Coordinates of C-alpha atoms in Angstrom, one line a residue:
M188 CA 217.6 -0.7 -23.6
L189 CA 218.8 1.5 -26.2
R190 CA 219.1 -0.3 -29.5
S191 CA 221.2 2.1 -31.9
M192 CA 221.5 5.6 -32.1
L193 CA 219.4 7.0 -35.6
A194 CA 220.5 10.4 -35.4
Q195 CA 222.7 13.1 -33.1
Q196 CA 222.1 16.7 -33.8
G197 CA 222.5 20.6 -32.0
T198 CA 218.8 21.3 -32.9
P199 CA 215.9 19.8 -31.3
V200 CA 214.0 16.6 -32.7
Y201 CA 210.3 18.2 -32.7
S202 CA 208.2 15.4 -34.8
V203 CA 209.5 12.1 -36.0
A204 CA 207.3 9.9 -38.3
W205 CA 207.6 6.4 -40.0
G206 CA 207.8 5.7 -43.7
P207 CA 205.2 3.2 -45.5
D208 CA 207.7 0.4 -45.5
S209 CA 208.5 0.8 -41.7
E210 CA 212.0 0.7 -43.4
K211 CA 212.2 4.4 -43.5
V212 CA 212.1 7.5 -40.9
L213 CA 211.8 11.0 -41.7
Y214 CA 212.6 13.6 -38.9
T215 CA 213.3 17.3 -38.4
A216 CA 216.3 19.3 -37.6
G217 CA 215.3 23.0 -37.8
K218 CA 214.3 24.1 -41.0
Q219 CA 215.2 20.5 -42.4
L220 CA 213.7 18.1 -43.3
I221 CA 215.6 14.5 -42.9
I222 CA 214.4 10.7 -44.4
K223 CA 216.8 8.8 -42.6
P224 CA 216.7 5.0 -43.7
L225 CA 217.4 2.2 -41.3
Q226 CA 219.5 -0.2 -43.6
P227 CA 223.2 1.0 -42.4
N228 CA 225.3 3.2 -45.1
A229 CA 221.9 3.9 -46.8
K230 CA 222.0 7.5 -48.2
V231 CA 220.7 10.2 -46.1
L232 CA 217.5 12.7 -48.4
Q233 CA 217.9 16.3 -46.3
W234 CA 216.1 19.4 -47.1
K235 CA 215.2 23.2 -46.5
A236 CA 212.1 22.7 -46.2
H237 CA 210.9 25.7 -44.2
D238 CA 211.6 29.5 -43.4
G239 CA 210.8 29.4 -39.8
I240 CA 211.2 25.7 -37.2
I241 CA 209.8 22.7 -38.6
L242 CA 207.0 22.0 -35.7
K243 CA 204.9 18.4 -36.8
V244 CA 206.0 16.0 -39.9
D245 CA 203.5 13.4 -41.1
W246 CA 203.8 11.0 -43.6
N247 CA 201.0 8.8 -45.1
S248 CA 201.0 5.1 -45.7
V249 CA 198.4 5.0 -48.5
N250 CA 199.8 7.7 -51.3
D251 CA 203.2 8.0 -50.0
L252 CA 203.3 11.7 -49.3
I253 CA 204.8 13.9 -46.4
L254 CA 203.3 16.6 -44.6
S255 CA 205.4 19.2 -42.8
A256 CA 203.9 22.5 -40.4
G257 CA 206.3 25.3 -39.3
E258 CA 206.9 28.8 -37.4
D259 CA 206.8 30.3 -41.0
C260 CA 202.9 29.9 -40.6
K261 CA 203.0 27.1 -44.1
Y262 CA 202.2 24.0 -44.1
K263 CA 203.1 21.7 -47.2
V264 CA 202.8 18.7 -48.8
W265 CA 206.2 16.9 -50.1
D266 CA 206.4 13.5 -52.2
S267 CA 208.8 11.4 -50.6
Y268 CA 212.1 12.5 -53.1
G269 CA 211.5 15.7 -51.3
R270 CA 209.9 17.6 -53.6
L271 CA 207.3 20.4 -53.0
L272 CA 204.1 19.4 -54.0
Y273 CA 201.8 22.2 -52.2
N274 CA 202.6 25.7 -50.5
S275 CA 199.7 27.0 -48.2
Q276 CA 199.6 30.8 -47.9
P277 CA 200.6 32.6 -44.7
H278 CA 198.5 32.1 -42.1
E279 CA 197.9 34.2 -39.3
H280 CA 199.8 32.0 -37.1
P281 CA 202.1 29.1 -36.5
I282 CA 200.7 25.3 -37.6
T283 CA 201.2 23.9 -34.9
S284 CA 200.4 20.4 -35.9
V285 CA 199.3 18.3 -38.9
A286 CA 198.2 14.6 -39.9
W287 CA 196.6 12.5 -42.3
A288 CA 193.4 10.6 -42.7
P289 CA 194.1 6.9 -42.5
D290 CA 192.9 6.0 -46.1
G291 CA 194.9 9.6 -47.5
E292 CA 192.5 11.5 -49.0
I293 CA 192.6 14.4 -46.5
F294 CA 194.5 15.8 -43.8
A295 CA 193.8 18.2 -40.5
V296 CA 195.7 20.9 -40.2
G297 CA 196.4 22.7 -36.1
S298 CA 196.7 25.9 -35.4
F299 CA 196.0 28.7 -32.7
N300 CA 192.0 28.8 -31.8
T301 CA 191.9 26.9 -35.2
L302 CA 191.2 23.4 -37.1
R303 CA 191.1 23.1 -40.6
L304 CA 190.2 20.2 -42.9
C305 CA 192.0 19.7 -46.1
D306 CA 191.7 17.8 -49.4
K307 CA 194.3 16.3 -51.7
T308 CA 193.3 16.5 -55.2
G309 CA 195.2 14.8 -57.7
V310 CA 198.8 15.2 -56.3
S311 CA 199.8 18.9 -56.1
S312 CA 197.3 20.6 -55.4
V313 CA 194.7 21.6 -51.8
W314 CA 191.8 23.0 -51.1
S315 CA 189.7 23.2 -47.8
Y316 CA 186.9 21.6 -46.7
A317 CA 186.2 23.6 -43.4
L318 CA 187.7 25.7 -41.1
E319 CA 186.6 26.0 -37.3
K320 CA 187.9 28.3 -34.9
P321 CA 187.6 26.5 -31.1
N322 CA 188.7 28.9 -28.5
T323 CA 191.1 25.9 -27.8
G324 CA 194.6 27.8 -27.8
S325 CA 197.1 26.1 -30.1
I326 CA 196.4 23.1 -31.4
F327 CA 199.4 20.7 -30.4
N328 CA 198.8 17.4 -31.9
I329 CA 196.1 15.5 -33.7
A330 CA 195.3 12.2 -34.3
W331 CA 193.0 10.3 -36.2
S332 CA 190.3 7.2 -35.7
I333 CA 191.3 4.3 -37.0
D334 CA 187.9 4.7 -39.7
G335 CA 189.1 8.5 -40.6
T336 CA 186.0 9.8 -39.4
Q337 CA 186.9 11.6 -36.0
I338 CA 189.3 13.4 -35.0
A339 CA 191.0 14.4 -31.5
G340 CA 193.1 17.3 -30.8
A341 CA 195.4 18.3 -27.8
C342 CA 194.8 21.8 -27.3
G343 CA 197.1 24.3 -25.6
N344 CA 194.5 25.6 -23.2
G345 CA 194.7 21.8 -21.2
H346 CA 191.5 20.5 -23.1
V347 CA 191.0 17.8 -25.8
V348 CA 188.7 18.9 -28.4
F349 CA 187.0 16.5 -30.7
A350 CA 185.5 16.3 -34.2
H351 CA 183.6 14.7 -36.7
V352 CA 183.6 14.8 -40.6
V353 CA 180.6 15.5 -41.8
E354 CA 178.8 17.2 -45.1
Q355 CA 180.6 14.8 -47.4
R356 CA 178.7 14.6 -50.8
W357 CA 178.7 11.9 -53.8
E358 CA 176.9 12.7 -56.9
W359 CA 175.7 10.6 -59.7
K360 CA 173.6 11.3 -62.3
N361 CA 170.4 13.0 -60.8
F362 CA 171.0 11.8 -57.5
Q363 CA 173.3 13.8 -55.3
V364 CA 173.9 12.2 -51.7
T365 CA 175.1 14.2 -48.3
L366 CA 176.4 13.2 -44.9
T367 CA 173.8 15.5 -42.7
K368 CA 175.2 14.3 -39.1
R369 CA 177.1 11.4 -38.2
R370 CA 174.5 8.8 -38.5
T371 CA 172.1 10.3 -41.2
M372 CA 172.0 11.1 -45.1
Q373 CA 169.9 13.0 -47.0
V374 CA 169.4 12.5 -51.0
R375 CA 167.8 14.4 -53.5
N376 CA 166.6 14.2 -56.7
V377 CA 167.4 17.0 -58.6
L378 CA 164.8 16.0 -61.5
N379 CA 162.1 16.6 -59.0
D380 CA 164.0 17.8 -56.3
A381 CA 162.6 14.4 -53.9
V382 CA 164.1 14.6 -50.7
D383 CA 164.8 11.0 -48.5
L384 CA 166.2 10.4 -45.4
L385 CA 168.5 7.5 -44.6
E386 CA 168.8 7.3 -41.1
F387 CA 171.5 4.4 -39.7
R388 CA 172.2 2.4 -36.2
D389 CA 175.8 3.3 -36.4
R390 CA 177.9 6.1 -37.4
V391 CA 179.0 6.0 -41.3
I392 CA 182.3 5.4 -42.1
K393 CA 182.2 4.8 -46.1
A394 CA 179.9 5.3 -48.7
S395 CA 179.9 5.4 -52.7
L396 CA 176.9 6.4 -55.0
N397 CA 177.3 4.0 -58.6
C398 CA 175.5 1.9 -61.0
A399 CA 172.2 3.0 -59.7
H400 CA 173.0 1.7 -56.4
L401 CA 174.0 3.2 -53.0
V402 CA 176.7 1.3 -51.0
V403 CA 177.4 3.0 -47.1
S404 CA 179.3 1.2 -44.5
T405 CA 178.9 1.7 -40.7
S406 CA 180.7 0.5 -37.7
L407 CA 179.2 -2.9 -37.9
Q408 CA 177.0 -2.9 -40.8
C409 CA 177.1 -2.7 -44.8
Y410 CA 173.8 -1.2 -46.5
V411 CA 173.1 -1.6 -49.9
F412 CA 170.8 1.3 -51.6
S413 CA 168.5 0.9 -55.1
T414 CA 168.1 4.4 -56.8
K415 CA 164.8 3.1 -57.8
N416 CA 163.7 2.4 -54.1
W417 CA 165.8 4.2 -50.9
N418 CA 163.1 2.7 -48.4
T419 CA 164.0 -0.9 -47.9
P420 CA 167.9 -1.2 -48.2
L421 CA 169.7 -5.0 -48.1
I422 CA 171.6 -5.1 -44.8
F423 CA 174.4 -7.8 -43.8
D424 CA 176.7 -7.6 -40.9
L425 CA 180.8 -7.1 -41.3
K426 CA 183.5 -8.4 -40.5
E427 CA 185.7 -5.8 -39.7
G428 CA 184.3 -2.3 -38.5
T429 CA 186.9 -0.4 -40.3
V430 CA 185.8 -0.5 -44.2
S431 CA 189.0 1.9 -45.7
L432 CA 187.8 1.6 -49.8
I433 CA 184.6 1.1 -51.5
L434 CA 184.6 0.1 -55.9
Q435 CA 181.4 -0.1 -57.6
A436 CA 181.3 -2.2 -61.3
E437 CA 178.0 -2.5 -62.4
R438 CA 177.1 -6.1 -61.1
H439 CA 178.7 -6.3 -58.0
F440 CA 180.9 -3.8 -55.6
L441 CA 184.3 -4.6 -53.3
L442 CA 185.3 -3.5 -49.9
V443 CA 188.5 -3.3 -48.1
D444 CA 189.0 -3.4 -44.9
G445 CA 192.0 -4.0 -42.1
G446 CA 191.4 -8.3 -43.1
G447 CA 191.2 -7.7 -46.6
I448 CA 189.2 -7.4 -49.9
Y449 CA 185.6 -8.9 -50.3
L450 CA 183.5 -8.6 -53.5
Y451 CA 179.6 -8.8 -52.9
S452 CA 176.6 -8.9 -55.2
Y453 CA 173.6 -6.1 -54.7
E454 CA 172.1 -8.2 -53.4
G455 CA 174.7 -9.0 -50.4
R456 CA 175.7 -11.9 -51.4
F457 CA 179.1 -12.7 -51.2
I458 CA 181.3 -13.7 -54.5
S459 CA 184.6 -13.7 -53.9
S460 CA 187.8 -12.6 -52.2
P461 CA 191.6 -11.9 -53.7
K462 CA 194.4 -12.7 -52.1
F463 CA 198.2 -12.5 -52.6
P464 CA 201.2 -12.8 -51.0
G465 CA 202.4 -9.6 -49.0
M466 CA 199.3 -7.9 -49.5
R467 CA 198.6 -5.3 -47.2
T468 CA 194.9 -3.7 -47.5
D469 CA 195.4 -1.0 -45.5
I470 CA 197.7 0.9 -48.0
L471 CA 195.0 0.4 -51.3
N472 CA 192.9 3.1 -52.5
A473 CA 191.1 3.8 -55.6
Q474 CA 193.9 5.1 -57.8
T475 CA 195.4 1.2 -57.3
V476 CA 192.6 -1.1 -57.2
S477 CA 189.9 -1.2 -60.0
L478 CA 187.0 -3.3 -60.4
S479 CA 185.3 -4.5 -63.6
N480 CA 182.6 -7.1 -63.8
D481 CA 184.5 -9.9 -64.0
T482 CA 187.8 -8.7 -63.4
V483 CA 189.8 -7.3 -60.2
A484 CA 193.2 -5.4 -60.7
I485 CA 195.3 -4.7 -57.7
K486 CA 198.9 -2.8 -58.2
D487 CA 201.5 -4.5 -56.3
K488 CA 203.2 -2.3 -52.9
A489 CA 206.1 -4.5 -52.4
D490 CA 207.0 -3.9 -56.7
E491 CA 205.0 -0.9 -58.0
K492 CA 206.1 -2.0 -61.4
I493 CA 203.5 -5.1 -61.2
I494 CA 199.9 -5.2 -61.3
F495 CA 197.8 -8.3 -59.9
L496 CA 194.8 -9.8 -62.0
F497 CA 192.1 -11.7 -60.6
D498 CA 189.1 -13.6 -62.0
A499 CA 185.9 -11.7 -59.9
A500 CA 183.9 -14.8 -59.9
T501 CA 186.5 -17.0 -58.0
G502 CA 188.9 -14.6 -56.5
K503 CA 191.8 -16.7 -58.0
P504 CA 194.2 -15.0 -60.7
L505 CA 193.5 -15.1 -64.2
G506 CA 194.7 -16.8 -66.9
D507 CA 197.5 -19.1 -66.0
G508 CA 198.7 -16.8 -63.3
Q509 CA 200.7 -14.5 -64.9
L510 CA 201.3 -11.3 -63.8
L511 CA 200.9 -7.9 -65.6
S512 CA 205.0 -6.4 -65.2
H513 CA 206.2 -2.9 -66.5
K514 CA 209.3 -1.5 -67.3
N515 CA 208.7 1.4 -64.9
E516 CA 206.3 2.3 -61.4
I517 CA 202.8 2.5 -61.9
L518 CA 200.9 5.3 -60.4
E519 CA 197.0 4.1 -61.6
I520 CA 195.2 1.8 -62.7
A521 CA 191.6 1.7 -64.4
L522 CA 189.6 -1.2 -65.8
D523 CA 187.4 -1.1 -68.7
Q524 CA 183.4 -1.1 -67.6
K525 CA 181.8 -2.9 -71.1
G526 CA 182.2 -5.5 -73.3
L527 CA 183.3 -9.5 -73.5
T528 CA 185.5 -10.6 -71.0
N529 CA 187.9 -11.6 -73.5
D530 CA 188.6 -8.4 -74.5
R531 CA 188.9 -6.5 -71.5
K532 CA 191.6 -3.8 -70.8
I533 CA 193.2 -2.1 -68.8
A534 CA 195.0 1.5 -68.6
F535 CA 197.8 2.5 -66.6
I536 CA 199.7 5.7 -65.8
D537 CA 203.0 4.6 -64.9
K538 CA 205.9 7.8 -62.7
N539 CA 206.9 9.3 -66.6
R540 CA 203.3 10.1 -67.1
D541 CA 203.0 8.0 -70.2
L542 CA 199.4 6.2 -70.4
Y543 CA 199.8 2.8 -71.7
I544 CA 196.8 0.3 -72.6
T545 CA 196.9 -3.5 -72.2
S546 CA 195.1 -6.7 -72.2
V547 CA 194.1 -8.5 -69.3
K548 CA 194.0 -11.9 -70.2
R549 CA 197.3 -13.3 -71.0
F550 CA 198.1 -16.6 -71.7
G551 CA 201.4 -17.8 -71.7
K552 CA 202.4 -15.2 -75.0
E553 CA 203.8 -11.9 -73.5
E554 CA 200.5 -9.3 -74.5
Q555 CA 201.7 -6.3 -75.9
I556 CA 201.9 -3.0 -73.4
I557 CA 201.0 -0.2 -76.0
K558 CA 201.5 4.0 -75.1
L559 CA 198.6 5.6 -75.7
G560 CA 199.9 9.2 -74.1
T561 CA 202.4 11.3 -72.9
M562 CA 202.2 13.7 -69.7
V563 CA 198.7 12.2 -68.6
H564 CA 197.9 13.6 -64.7
T565 CA 194.5 11.2 -64.4
L566 CA 192.5 9.2 -66.6
A567 CA 188.7 7.4 -66.4
W568 CA 186.9 5.0 -68.7
C569 CA 183.1 6.0 -69.7
D570 CA 180.5 3.3 -67.4
T571 CA 178.6 2.9 -70.6
C572 CA 181.1 2.1 -73.4
N573 CA 184.5 1.8 -73.6
I574 CA 185.6 5.1 -74.4
L575 CA 188.7 6.3 -72.6
C576 CA 188.9 10.1 -70.9
G577 CA 192.2 12.0 -69.0
L578 CA 194.1 15.0 -68.7
Q579 CA 197.1 15.2 -70.8
D580 CA 199.0 18.2 -69.3
T581 CA 196.9 21.6 -70.6
R582 CA 194.8 19.3 -73.2
F583 CA 192.0 17.6 -72.5
T584 CA 191.5 14.5 -74.3
V585 CA 189.1 11.3 -74.9
W586 CA 190.2 7.9 -77.0
Y587 CA 186.8 7.5 -78.5
Y588 CA 188.0 3.8 -79.2
P589 CA 191.2 2.8 -77.5
N590 CA 191.2 -0.8 -79.2
T591 CA 192.6 1.0 -82.4
V592 CA 196.2 0.8 -81.2
Y593 CA 195.9 -3.1 -81.3
V594 CA 193.7 -2.7 -84.6
D595 CA 195.4 0.0 -86.9
R596 CA 197.9 2.4 -85.1
D597 CA 198.0 4.6 -88.0
I598 CA 194.4 5.8 -87.5
L599 CA 194.9 6.2 -83.8
P600 CA 195.2 10.1 -83.7
K601 CA 192.3 10.1 -85.6
T602 CA 190.3 8.8 -83.4
L603 CA 190.9 11.2 -80.8
Y604 CA 188.8 14.2 -79.7
E605 CA 191.3 16.8 -77.6
R606 CA 190.6 20.6 -76.3
D607 CA 192.0 22.4 -73.9
A608 CA 192.2 22.6 -70.5
S609 CA 194.4 24.9 -68.8
E610 CA 191.0 26.9 -67.5
Y611 CA 190.8 24.5 -65.2
S612 CA 193.8 25.8 -64.0
K613 CA 196.8 23.4 -61.9
N614 CA 196.5 19.8 -61.9
P615 CA 192.8 19.7 -62.0
H616 CA 191.0 15.6 -61.0
I617 CA 189.0 13.4 -62.9
V618 CA 186.1 12.5 -60.4
S619 CA 183.6 10.5 -62.8
F620 CA 183.2 9.8 -66.5
V621 CA 178.9 8.9 -66.1
G622 CA 177.3 8.4 -70.1
N623 CA 178.5 11.4 -72.1
Q624 CA 179.5 13.7 -69.3
V625 CA 183.2 14.4 -67.2
T626 CA 183.4 15.5 -64.0
I627 CA 186.7 17.4 -63.1
R628 CA 187.7 19.0 -59.8
R629 CA 189.8 21.8 -60.0
A630 CA 192.5 22.9 -57.4
D631 CA 190.5 25.0 -55.4
G632 CA 187.8 22.2 -55.0
S633 CA 185.2 23.1 -57.6
L634 CA 183.4 20.9 -59.9
V635 CA 183.7 21.5 -63.6
Q636 CA 181.2 19.3 -66.1
I637 CA 182.1 18.7 -70.2
S638 CA 180.3 17.4 -72.1
I639 CA 181.8 15.4 -75.3
S640 CA 179.4 14.0 -78.2
P641 CA 176.5 10.8 -77.5
Y642 CA 177.3 9.6 -80.9
P643 CA 180.6 7.7 -80.0
A644 CA 179.0 6.1 -77.2
I645 CA 175.9 5.3 -79.8
L646 CA 178.4 3.9 -82.6
H647 CA 180.3 1.6 -79.7
E648 CA 176.5 -0.1 -79.0
Y649 CA 175.9 -0.6 -82.8
V650 CA 179.0 -2.2 -82.9
S651 CA 178.5 -4.9 -80.1
S652 CA 175.3 -5.5 -81.6
S653 CA 176.6 -5.4 -85.2
K654 CA 174.6 -3.7 -87.1
W655 CA 177.1 -2.9 -89.2
E656 CA 174.4 -1.0 -91.8
D657 CA 173.3 1.3 -88.6
A658 CA 176.6 2.1 -88.1
V659 CA 177.6 3.1 -91.7
R660 CA 174.0 5.3 -91.7
L661 CA 175.6 6.7 -88.0
C662 CA 178.6 8.0 -89.8
R663 CA 177.4 9.5 -92.5
F664 CA 174.2 11.3 -90.6
V665 CA 177.3 12.9 -88.6
K666 CA 180.1 13.3 -90.8
E667 CA 182.9 13.7 -88.4
Q668 CA 186.2 12.2 -88.7
T669 CA 186.7 10.4 -86.2
M670 CA 183.1 8.6 -86.3
W671 CA 184.7 7.1 -89.6
A672 CA 188.5 6.7 -88.5
C673 CA 186.5 4.9 -84.8
L674 CA 184.5 2.5 -87.0
A675 CA 187.5 1.7 -89.5
A676 CA 189.1 -0.1 -86.4
M677 CA 185.9 -1.7 -84.7
A678 CA 185.3 -3.2 -88.3
V679 CA 188.9 -4.5 -88.7
A680 CA 188.9 -5.7 -84.8
S681 CA 185.3 -8.0 -85.6
R682 CA 186.5 -8.9 -89.2
D683 CA 184.1 -7.2 -91.0
M684 CA 186.1 -5.7 -94.1
T685 CA 182.7 -5.1 -96.0
T686 CA 182.0 -2.3 -93.8
A687 CA 185.9 -1.3 -92.8
E688 CA 186.6 -0.7 -96.6
I689 CA 183.4 2.1 -96.3
A690 CA 185.1 3.8 -93.3
Y691 CA 188.8 3.7 -94.6
A692 CA 187.5 5.3 -98.0
A693 CA 185.4 8.1 -95.8
I694 CA 188.1 8.9 -94.2
G695 CA 191.0 8.9 -97.3
E696 CA 193.1 5.7 -97.0
I697 CA 193.3 4.4 -99.9
D698 CA 196.1 2.3 -99.5
K699 CA 194.2 0.2 -96.9
V700 CA 190.6 -0.1 -99.7
Q701 CA 193.0 -1.1 -102.0
Y702 CA 194.9 -4.3 -99.5
I703 CA 191.3 -4.6 -98.5
N704 CA 190.0 -5.3 -102.3
S705 CA 192.7 -7.1 -102.8
M706 CA 191.5 -9.8 -99.8
K707 CA 188.5 -10.8 -101.6
E708 CA 190.3 -12.6 -104.5
L709 CA 191.9 -14.5 -101.7
P710 CA 190.7 -18.4 -102.4
S711 CA 190.4 -19.6 -99.1
K712 CA 189.3 -18.4 -95.8
E713 CA 192.4 -19.3 -94.2
S714 CA 193.9 -16.6 -96.4
K715 CA 191.5 -13.9 -95.7
M716 CA 191.4 -14.3 -92.1
A717 CA 196.0 -14.5 -92.2
H718 CA 195.3 -11.0 -94.6
I719 CA 193.2 -9.5 -91.6
L720 CA 195.7 -10.5 -89.1
M721 CA 198.4 -9.0 -90.8
F722 CA 196.3 -6.3 -91.5
S723 CA 196.2 -5.3 -88.1
G724 CA 200.2 -6.1 -87.8
N725 CA 199.7 -9.6 -85.9
I726 CA 202.0 -11.2 -88.2
Q727 CA 203.1 -14.2 -86.0
E728 CA 199.4 -15.3 -85.9
A729 CA 198.9 -14.9 -89.1
E730 CA 201.8 -17.2 -90.2
M731 CA 200.0 -19.7 -87.6
V732 CA 196.8 -19.7 -89.1
L733 CA 198.0 -20.2 -92.5
L734 CA 200.4 -23.4 -91.4
Q735 CA 197.6 -24.9 -89.2
A736 CA 195.8 -24.7 -92.3
G737 CA 198.5 -26.8 -94.0
L738 CA 199.0 -23.4 -97.0
V739 CA 202.5 -24.0 -96.0
Y740 CA 204.0 -21.8 -99.0
Q741 CA 201.4 -19.2 -98.2
A742 CA 203.1 -18.6 -94.9
I743 CA 206.3 -18.7 -96.6
Q744 CA 204.7 -16.1 -99.1
I745 CA 203.8 -13.5 -96.4
N746 CA 207.5 -13.4 -95.0
I747 CA 209.3 -13.1 -98.1
N748 CA 206.4 -10.3 -99.0
L749 CA 207.4 -8.3 -95.4
Y750 CA 211.2 -9.3 -96.3
N751 CA 211.7 -11.3 -93.4
W752 CA 213.9 -13.6 -95.3
E753 CA 215.1 -15.4 -92.3
R754 CA 211.8 -16.9 -91.6
A755 CA 211.3 -17.6 -94.9
L756 CA 214.4 -20.0 -95.5
E757 CA 213.2 -21.5 -91.9
L758 CA 209.8 -22.6 -93.1
A759 CA 211.2 -23.8 -96.5
V760 CA 213.9 -26.2 -94.9
K761 CA 211.5 -27.2 -91.7
Y762 CA 208.4 -28.1 -94.4
K763 CA 210.9 -29.4 -97.1
T764 CA 208.9 -26.8 -99.9
H765 CA 209.9 -24.2 -102.2
V766 CA 213.3 -23.6 -100.8
D767 CA 214.0 -22.7 -104.2
T768 CA 210.7 -20.6 -104.8
V769 CA 212.8 -18.1 -101.6
L770 CA 215.9 -18.7 -103.2
A771 CA 214.6 -17.0 -106.5
Y772 CA 212.8 -14.3 -104.3
R773 CA 216.1 -13.5 -102.4
Q774 CA 218.5 -13.0 -105.8
K775 CA 215.7 -11.0 -107.2
F776 CA 215.5 -8.6 -104.2
L777 CA 219.8 -8.6 -104.1
E778 CA 219.9 -8.3 -107.8
T779 CA 217.1 -4.8 -107.2
F780 CA 219.5 -3.2 -105.2
G781 CA 223.0 -4.4 -106.5
K782 CA 224.0 -6.3 -103.4
Q783 CA 225.6 -9.3 -103.0
E784 CA 224.6 -12.5 -100.7
T785 CA 226.2 -12.4 -97.2
N786 CA 224.2 -14.2 -95.4
K787 CA 225.6 -17.7 -94.4
R788 CA 222.7 -20.0 -94.3
Y789 CA 221.2 -18.7 -98.1
L790 CA 225.2 -19.4 -99.6
Q791 CA 224.9 -23.0 -98.1
Y792 CA 221.4 -23.6 -99.4
A793 CA 222.5 -21.9 -102.9
E794 CA 225.0 -23.8 -103.6
G795 CA 225.1 -25.4 -107.2
L796 CA 221.6 -24.2 -107.2
Q797 CA 219.9 -23.2 -110.6
V798 CA 216.8 -20.3 -110.7
D799 CA 214.3 -21.6 -113.1
W800 CA 211.5 -19.5 -113.3
E801 CA 209.2 -21.2 -115.0
K802 CA 209.2 -23.6 -112.5
I803 CA 208.8 -21.6 -109.8
K804 CA 205.5 -19.6 -111.6
A805 CA 204.6 -23.3 -112.6
K806 CA 204.4 -24.3 -108.6
I807 CA 203.1 -21.2 -107.7
E808 CA 200.2 -21.6 -109.6
M809 CA 199.8 -25.1 -108.9
E810 CA 199.8 -23.9 -104.9
I811 CA 196.8 -21.5 -106.1
T812 CA 194.9 -24.3 -107.4
K813 CA 195.4 -26.8 -104.6
E814 CA 194.0 -23.8 -102.3
R815 CA 191.4 -23.3 -104.6
E816 CA 190.4 -26.4 -105.3
R817 CA 190.4 -27.5 -100.9
S818 CA 188.2 -24.2 -100.3
S819 CA 186.0 -25.0 -102.5
S820 CA 185.7 -28.8 -101.7
S821 CA 185.4 -27.5 -97.9
Q822 CA 182.5 -25.2 -99.3
S823 CA 180.2 -28.4 -101.2
S824 CA 180.5 -30.5 -98.3
K825 CA 179.4 -27.8 -95.7
N826 CA 176.5 -27.2 -98.0
L827 CA 176.2 -30.7 -97.8
G828 CA 175.6 -31.0 -94.5
L829 CA 173.3 -28.0 -94.3
K830 CA 171.0 -29.8 -96.8
Q831 CA 171.3 -33.0 -94.5

């Protein structure tokens, strides 16, 4: 029974493809491509795609990209808005077939006596892995196996051609692993040129080499090899044979198959299986899932502005279950790999190509999502410390201490390393960031290595071990502004104001040195903590610290100093103290600028009140004396406790 007529036109429809959400259909009409939504009255998208008749289209559900092939002897890659991302050189014969691999990382192209395998690098550059010349006539259709390891092609000479994807490579430090046959891998240690052969019972589907382990999934089992011993892998059976993604962290690894997401330790012990409403594992890839030692982050496909955050140990949502929500659609996410769970950060790129960073722990209060950079195409965290790198337009940028945005945003530019990246051609892609080596894949498929300074990583190590003297000594030895700026931010984050003072002096931030000096004269540790928080821009937290310690006047005073008049009066009225002090400072402020009072609340409380500065000064002195006495009594009771 015919349900509905989607389209009717004067030219033949040679190819049709479903959209990733199954709510749109892509079809060909001569030289035009048309995206037709299934909802009635929805806008139809149509554009001229080729100079000849279009013969074949494919639309991948993982990367949301469209392939088209035509009689103009070209194949092209489009995004779902009809923007051209890649245009191939003209071939000798019309391109008769194209097909994405299920994971959206590679695709196959068929023509007369030609079968080509291509890689999608980043988004808008393509390079060929292999070119085969089978004697088949035109290849009219290509189908991939569900695991993405085999191809079947329907040929013009009446035959079906079968092909297997081999010669895949994985690299980590001094090891290179190559899939030489369907069930054989070769491991080469480039330091001593030692070669090991790994034989598997079934064909290899996916593999990952990182964190001193090689994880290989076959159609039935998962093998875990340690780089220290290639002879005795740990083997366990898989629930499903079609593993589509493997991610590794230092302590465990993650497998994605058609049934779910699973975390395993390197000893093969099952840890957890995160789940969320409407989860589709078939569309997850390395850009939309990220793993660290304690956290799993997954971008939602239904609402691309949302990131789900899970505890790796339990598989349950982190914190109070709040989602991470952004104002724009998110393209790529990455968790930092080192440090404490409470300090875990996630970096992500949105559709405007802006790079943001935010904290993973989300309890009640709205966490700040802070912009780190613009026009960022690709990013990666270092595996040994929390250093972030990215390709920004034509620049390669390294954020030596991204946390600076939460501590002192003014000095963030001083903590960056930048160099020209135009030599890496159009749209390069960061493959890995191991130690101080960044591997970049250029548009032509070649790999390029960039070495960054090893000193920031050593500085991170010293600071995480609280070796502040060693950190200062290192900065004096290196004599670089970026190192001093990183140390200043790290010291403030760790509340070590003595080191912060030295570091700020070294980068010429004299006003901050003076402010840190003024903190030393504060009578109580609560006041010092509040001023450190204020230094980092956390005004509300500073106020909370003072109020919890019963230092109401000090909380009022910081709001007066920041000209936050509404809040200062609100606190004074709420705690029934120092209302006259607030009014006096407000009056002095207005007189300085020759203004009249217009705020209704201030007019209400100022009615019939005479400002007596002598009385106010005496009250302030009394507050300071009280704080000193309180601080000294708590210190003496602490000393008494130590003696006992």
